[in-house]
Coordinates of C-alpha atoms in Angstrom, one line a residue:
M258 CA -36.7 24.6 5.6
G259 CA -38.6 23.4 8.5
V260 CA -37.1 21.4 11.3
S261 CA -39.0 18.0 11.8
K262 CA -39.4 16.3 15.1
K263 CA -36.8 13.5 14.0
A264 CA -34.3 16.0 13.1
L265 CA -34.8 17.8 16.5
K266 CA -34.3 14.5 18.3
A267 CA -31.3 13.5 16.1
N268 CA -29.5 16.9 16.9
S269 CA -30.2 17.0 20.6
Y270 CA -27.8 16.2 23.4
K271 CA -27.1 12.5 23.7
L272 CA -25.3 12.1 26.8
T273 CA -28.2 11.5 29.0
K274 CA -28.0 7.6 29.6
N275 CA -25.9 6.5 32.4
S276 CA -23.6 4.3 30.1
L277 CA -22.8 7.5 27.7
K278 CA -22.6 9.8 30.7
R279 CA -19.5 7.9 31.9
C280 CA -18.2 6.6 28.5
G281 CA -19.3 8.7 25.8
F282 CA -18.9 11.8 23.6
D283 CA -21.3 14.3 21.9
R284 CA -19.9 16.8 19.3
W285 CA -21.5 19.4 16.9
R286 CA -19.6 21.4 14.3
W287 CA -20.4 24.1 11.7
V288 CA -18.3 25.2 8.7
F289 CA -18.9 28.4 6.5
N290 CA -17.1 30.9 4.3
A291 CA -17.1 34.5 4.8
V292 CA -15.5 37.8 3.0
N293 CA -13.3 40.1 4.9
A294 CA -15.2 43.4 5.1
T295 CA -12.2 45.6 4.3
S296 CA -10.1 43.7 1.7
G297 CA -12.9 41.4 0.2
E298 CA -10.7 38.2 0.8
E299 CA -12.7 35.0 1.4
R300 CA -11.8 32.7 4.2
C301 CA -13.4 29.7 5.8
F302 CA -14.2 29.4 9.6
F303 CA -15.3 26.7 11.8
I304 CA -17.0 26.2 15.2
E305 CA -17.3 23.1 17.4
I306 CA -18.7 22.0 20.6
A307 CA -18.0 18.7 22.3
V308 CA -18.9 17.0 25.6
L309 CA -16.9 14.0 26.9
N310 CA -17.8 11.7 29.8
P311 CA -19.6 14.5 31.7
A312 CA -20.6 12.2 34.8
L313 CA -17.1 11.3 35.7
N314 CA -15.7 14.7 36.9
S315 CA -18.5 17.2 36.4
D316 CA -16.8 19.9 38.6
R317 CA -13.3 20.0 36.9
V318 CA -11.6 19.5 33.5
V319 CA -9.7 16.2 33.2
F320 CA -7.7 15.1 30.4
Y321 CA -6.3 11.5 30.1
E322 CA -3.5 12.4 32.5
A323 CA -4.7 13.7 35.8
Q324 CA -3.2 17.0 36.5
S325 CA -1.1 17.2 39.6
E326 CA -0.6 20.4 41.5
N327 CA 3.2 19.7 42.2
I328 CA 4.4 19.3 38.6
K329 CA 8.2 20.0 38.4
S330 CA 9.2 22.8 35.8
A331 CA 11.0 20.3 33.6
D332 CA 7.9 18.1 33.5
L333 CA 5.8 21.0 32.5
Q334 CA 8.2 21.9 29.7
A335 CA 8.1 18.4 28.5
A336 CA 4.2 18.6 28.7
L337 CA 4.2 21.7 26.5
A338 CA 6.4 20.2 24.1
G339 CA 3.9 17.1 23.5
N340 CA 5.2 14.7 25.9
I341 CA 2.5 14.6 28.4
D342 CA 3.3 11.4 30.4
L343 CA 3.9 13.1 33.8
A344 CA 2.8 11.3 36.7
G345 CA 3.0 7.6 36.0
E346 CA 0.2 4.8 35.8
E347 CA -1.2 5.9 39.2
N348 CA -2.2 9.4 38.0
K349 CA -3.7 8.4 34.9
A350 CA -7.4 9.5 34.5
V351 CA -10.4 9.1 32.0
P352 CA -11.0 12.4 30.2
S353 CA -14.0 14.4 31.2
Y354 CA -14.7 17.9 30.3
C355 CA -16.9 20.3 27.8
C356 CA -14.8 22.0 25.0
V357 CA -15.5 24.7 22.5
C358 CA -13.0 25.1 19.4
S359 CA -13.2 27.6 16.9
G360 CA -11.0 28.9 14.2
I361 CA -9.9 29.9 10.7
L362 CA -8.9 27.5 7.8
G363 CA -7.0 27.8 4.6
R364 CA -3.9 30.1 4.7
N365 CA -2.4 30.2 8.1
P366 CA -4.8 28.3 9.7
R367 CA -5.5 28.6 13.5
R368 CA -7.6 27.0 16.1
L369 CA -8.9 28.3 19.4
T370 CA -9.6 25.9 22.1
R371 CA -11.0 26.2 25.6
Y372 CA -12.1 23.7 28.1
I373 CA -14.6 24.0 30.9
P374 CA -15.9 21.6 33.4
A375 CA -19.1 19.7 32.5
C376 CA -21.2 21.4 35.2
E377 CA -20.8 24.5 33.4
F378 CA -22.4 23.2 30.3
S379 CA -26.2 23.4 30.1
F380 CA -28.8 21.9 27.4
K381 CA -32.5 21.6 26.9
K382 CA -34.0 18.3 25.8
N383 CA -35.8 19.3 22.8
G384 CA -33.3 19.8 19.8
L385 CA -30.2 21.7 19.9
N386 CA -30.3 24.2 22.6
I387 CA -26.8 24.7 24.4
K388 CA -25.1 27.2 26.4
S389 CA -21.3 27.0 27.3
D390 CA -19.1 29.6 28.7
A391 CA -19.9 32.7 26.7
C392 CA -21.2 30.6 23.6
M393 CA -24.9 29.7 22.7
F394 CA -26.0 27.2 20.1
D395 CA -29.3 26.4 18.8
E396 CA -31.2 25.1 15.7
N397 CA -31.0 28.3 13.7
S398 CA -28.4 30.5 15.5
L399 CA -24.9 30.7 16.9
S400 CA -23.4 33.1 19.1
G401 CA -20.2 33.5 21.2
V402 CA -16.7 34.8 22.0
Q403 CA -13.8 32.7 22.4
E404 CA -10.4 34.3 23.4
V405 CA -7.0 32.2 24.3
T406 CA -4.2 34.2 25.7
R407 CA -0.6 33.3 26.0
A408 CA -1.1 32.7 29.5
D409 CA -3.9 30.1 28.7
C410 CA -1.5 28.3 26.4
R411 CA 1.2 27.9 29.2
T412 CA -1.2 25.8 31.1
L413 CA -0.9 22.2 31.0
L414 CA -2.1 20.7 27.8
Q415 CA -3.9 23.9 26.6
G416 CA -0.7 25.0 24.8
T417 CA -0.6 21.8 22.8
R418 CA -4.2 22.1 21.4
S419 CA -4.8 25.8 20.9
D420 CA -3.2 28.9 19.2
V421 CA -3.5 32.4 20.6
G422 CA -6.2 34.7 19.3
K423 CA -9.9 35.8 19.8
M424 CA -12.9 35.0 17.8
E425 CA -16.3 36.4 18.0
W426 CA -19.4 35.4 16.1
N427 CA -23.1 36.1 15.6
L428 CA -24.7 33.9 13.0
K429 CA -28.1 32.7 11.7
Y430 CA -28.3 29.5 9.7
E431 CA -30.6 27.4 7.7
K432 CA -30.2 23.7 6.7
I433 CA -31.1 23.1 3.0
F434 CA -30.3 19.5 2.7
D435 CA -29.9 16.9 5.5
S436 CA -30.0 13.1 6.0
A437 CA -31.1 10.7 8.8
P438 CA -28.5 9.7 11.2
V439 CA -26.3 6.8 10.5
S440 CA -25.0 4.4 13.2
S441 CA -22.3 1.9 13.5
K442 CA -22.6 -1.0 15.8
K443 CA -24.8 1.3 18.1
S444 CA -21.6 2.7 19.6
F445 CA -21.0 5.4 16.9
S446 CA -23.5 7.6 15.1
W447 CA -23.2 10.5 12.6
Y448 CA -25.7 13.0 11.5
A449 CA -25.2 15.2 8.7
S450 CA -27.7 17.6 9.9
G451 CA -26.8 20.2 7.3
I452 CA -24.9 18.9 4.1
K453 CA -25.8 22.1 2.6
T454 CA -26.5 25.0 5.1
Q455 CA -26.7 28.7 4.4
F456 CA -25.2 31.1 6.9
S457 CA -25.6 34.9 7.5
G458 CA -23.9 37.2 10.0
R459 CA -20.5 38.0 11.0
V460 CA -17.3 37.1 12.6
I461 CA -14.6 39.1 14.1
F462 CA -11.3 37.3 14.1
D463 CA -8.3 39.2 15.9
G464 CA -10.0 42.5 15.0
D465 CA -10.7 41.9 11.6
E466 CA -14.5 41.7 10.5
F467 CA -15.8 39.2 8.1
L468 CA -19.2 39.2 6.7
I469 CA -21.4 36.2 5.7
S470 CA -24.0 35.9 3.2
P471 CA -26.4 33.0 2.8
Y472 CA -25.7 32.1 -0.9
N473 CA -21.9 32.5 -0.6
S474 CA -21.5 30.7 2.7
F475 CA -21.2 27.2 1.3
G476 CA -21.9 26.0 4.8
Y477 CA -21.9 22.7 6.4
A478 CA -23.1 21.1 9.6
D479 CA -22.9 17.7 11.4
K480 CA -22.6 16.0 14.7
A481 CA -21.2 12.7 15.8
W482 CA -21.8 10.9 19.2
G483 CA -21.3 7.4 20.9
S484 CA -19.1 5.5 23.0
E485 CA -16.3 4.9 20.4
M486 CA -14.7 7.1 17.7
P487 CA -13.8 5.6 14.2
F488 CA -10.1 5.2 13.1
P489 CA -8.5 5.5 10.7
F490 CA -11.0 8.5 10.1
L491 CA -12.1 9.9 6.9
H492 CA -14.5 13.0 6.1
I493 CA -15.0 14.8 2.8
S494 CA -17.9 17.2 2.2
S495 CA -18.8 20.1 -0.3
S496 CA -21.8 22.1 -1.5
R497 CA -19.5 24.1 -3.8
M498 CA -19.5 22.3 -7.1
T499 CA -19.4 23.1 -11.0
S500 CA -20.7 20.8 -13.5
I501 CA -18.1 19.8 -16.0
F502 CA -20.9 18.9 -18.4
T503 CA -22.7 22.1 -18.5
G504 CA -19.9 24.5 -16.9
K505 CA -22.6 25.9 -14.5
I506 CA -22.5 26.1 -10.8
M507 CA -24.6 23.3 -9.1
L508 CA -26.7 25.4 -6.7
D509 CA -28.9 22.4 -5.5
S510 CA -26.1 19.9 -5.0
A511 CA -24.0 18.7 -2.2
F512 CA -22.3 15.6 -0.8
A513 CA -20.7 14.4 2.5
L514 CA -18.9 11.2 3.0
E515 CA -17.4 9.7 6.5
S516 CA -15.9 6.4 7.6
D517 CA -17.6 4.5 10.3
L518 CA -16.4 1.9 12.8
D519 CA -15.8 -0.8 10.5
G520 CA -13.7 1.4 8.0
K521 CA -16.7 1.3 5.4
V522 CA -17.5 4.7 3.8
V523 CA -21.0 6.2 4.3
V524 CA -22.0 8.6 1.4
L525 CA -24.8 11.1 1.2
S526 CA -25.0 12.9 -1.8
K527 CA -27.7 14.9 -3.7
F528 CA -27.2 16.3 -7.4
G529 CA -30.2 18.6 -8.4
D530 CA -33.4 16.8 -7.3
K531 CA -31.7 13.2 -7.1
E532 CA -30.2 11.5 -4.2
F533 CA -27.6 8.9 -4.4
S534 CA -26.7 7.9 -0.8
F535 CA -24.9 4.6 0.2
G536 CA -25.1 3.3 3.9
P537 CA -27.2 1.6 6.3
K538 CA -31.0 2.3 5.9
K539 CA -30.2 4.2 2.8
K540 CA -31.6 3.1 -0.8
I541 CA -28.2 1.7 -1.8
K542 CA -27.2 -0.6 1.0
K543 CA -25.2 -3.2 -0.5
Y544 CA -21.8 -1.7 -1.7
E545 CA -18.0 -1.9 -1.5
S546 CA -15.9 1.0 -0.5
S547 CA -12.2 1.8 -0.5
W548 CA -10.3 4.9 0.2
R549 CA -6.7 6.2 1.1
C550 CA -5.1 9.6 2.1
V551 CA -1.4 9.9 0.9
R552 CA 0.9 13.0 0.9
S553 CA 2.7 13.8 -2.4
P554 CA 4.6 16.6 -3.9
S555 CA 2.2 19.5 -5.4
N556 CA 2.7 21.1 -8.8
S557 CA 3.4 24.4 -7.0
G558 CA 6.5 22.8 -5.4
G559 CA 5.0 22.1 -1.9
E560 CA 3.4 19.1 -0.5
E561 CA -0.3 18.1 -0.5
L562 CA -2.6 15.4 0.8
H563 CA -4.6 13.6 -1.6
W564 CA -7.7 11.9 -0.6
S565 CA -9.2 9.4 -3.1
V566 CA -12.5 7.3 -2.4
S567 CA -14.2 4.9 -4.6
I568 CA -17.9 3.4 -3.8
N569 CA -19.0 0.4 -5.9
S570 CA -22.6 -1.1 -5.9
K571 CA -24.5 -3.2 -8.4
K572 CA -25.8 -0.1 -10.2
Y573 CA -23.6 2.6 -9.4
I574 CA -19.9 3.7 -9.0
L575 CA -19.1 6.9 -7.2
D576 CA -15.4 8.2 -7.2
V577 CA -14.1 11.3 -5.3
D578 CA -10.5 12.8 -5.6
V579 CA -9.6 15.9 -3.7
F580 CA -6.3 17.6 -2.8
S581 CA -5.3 20.2 -0.1
S582 CA -2.1 21.8 0.5
V583 CA -0.4 20.7 3.6
N584 CA 0.4 24.3 4.6
E585 CA -3.6 24.8 4.8
L586 CA -4.2 22.0 7.4
I587 CA -4.5 22.0 11.0
I588 CA -4.3 19.0 13.4
K589 CA -7.2 18.7 15.9
D590 CA -6.7 16.4 19.0
Y591 CA -9.8 14.3 20.4
D592 CA -9.6 12.4 23.5
L593 CA -11.0 9.0 23.2
P594 CA -14.0 8.5 25.5
Q595 CA -12.5 5.3 27.2
G596 CA -9.2 7.0 27.8
E597 CA -6.7 4.2 26.6
G598 CA -3.9 6.6 26.6
A599 CA -4.6 7.6 23.0
L600 CA -6.0 10.5 21.0
L601 CA -7.8 10.6 17.8
K602 CA -5.6 13.0 15.8
I603 CA -7.4 14.5 12.9
V604 CA -5.7 16.5 9.9
S605 CA -8.4 18.8 8.9
G606 CA -8.9 21.7 6.0
A607 CA -11.6 23.2 4.1
S608 CA -10.0 24.4 1.0
A609 CA -9.6 20.9 -0.8
T610 CA -10.1 20.9 -4.6
G611 CA -10.9 18.0 -6.9
E612 CA -13.5 16.2 -8.9
I613 CA -16.5 13.8 -8.1
R614 CA -17.7 11.3 -10.7
L615 CA -20.9 9.2 -10.6
Y616 CA -21.3 6.3 -13.1
R617 CA -24.3 3.9 -13.7
Q618 CA -23.3 0.4 -14.5
I619 CA -25.2 -1.1 -17.6
Y620 CA -24.1 -4.7 -17.8
K621 CA -20.1 -4.4 -18.4
A622 CA -20.3 -0.8 -19.5
L623 CA -20.1 2.4 -17.5
E624 CA -22.2 5.3 -18.2
L625 CA -20.9 8.7 -16.5
I626 CA -24.1 10.4 -15.4
Q627 CA -22.3 13.1 -13.1
H628 CA -19.1 14.9 -13.3
A629 CA -18.2 18.0 -11.2
K630 CA -15.3 20.0 -10.1
I631 CA -15.2 20.4 -6.3
V632 CA -13.7 23.5 -4.5
S633 CA -13.7 24.6 -0.7
A634 CA -14.3 21.0 0.4
V635 CA -13.9 20.1 3.9
A636 CA -11.4 17.2 4.0
E637 CA -10.1 15.4 7.1
Y638 CA -7.9 12.4 7.8
G639 CA -7.6 10.8 11.3
V640 CA -5.4 8.3 13.2
K641 CA -5.2 6.8 16.5
D642 CA -2.2 8.4 18.2
S643 CA -0.8 6.8 21.6
I644 CA 0.1 9.5 24.2
D645 CA 2.4 7.0 26.0
E646 CA 4.7 6.1 23.3

């Protein structure tokens, strides 16, 4: 699929205006499945790059708490335990850095996170063309090496946001189905640049080689930017669905949904040759949405998270229900652009299973026009968490 000028503009670096340079974030992410070259086991991987307030401290990494050079040993131990209120009000700072986060999801999930000063991050204006540390990102390829050592994790904050390990990747990708960006109050935008994306290439994770083929990668790509982040936060997406009507795999179908700053859910979906999208500037603009994410016992004896979403317009109803084992989820920390002594903490996984149903409303009756089983869904839930408490 060719990349249009509008798509290039939407996917380009956004922190060029003075206001966003000093209070803004820009984040891209890619998710895809791969197969272990030796065992044949299928695993899911993710890669993210984010930039936060680059004009504030371009030559050094700054978290919400400014890092003092004279931190006591007891304070450092408290910081690594998650209590990062180290130096009092006078030492608080607004975060500023570039961050690359990559990892493996599902069984024994792990995330590798590295931070670099914004001055070491480079971009070109037309479309996605970014270089950060040993990683390169563009409109159809991703390459990089990311290693986090035990020594790295002993540094302030790094140990609370990363596991130890090494990941290398060399990938090509093609976006099969995308959607125009969705904005919320002009302070948050979400661009599902590849609701269905095909990847190829290989990943080496801690010495194990994984191979990626286009039709079995079940990939996803998106980006978000602005001066605010939505919370509570919701995201679900999948391009791996099987029709319950026919029992066949739905090769040309995918969906993604995400909450905006008002808590309303935006839905982008395609079933075969038909799109059913709910949101601003979409065909279906007037609708109601509700959702929840709850923890409950699973049939296997453990615990799981259950996401349930309902969209209701005058003509259509869309219901999504997915479940994921708690043991297959990781927590990602995102600093808020404005600081505020808080993080957006997102529980994230990519092995959720469930169902999606689409109904057509005919007077007081409902006609079920699409019903599919979902597997390998990306499912996320996030809340604002105060650092100071």
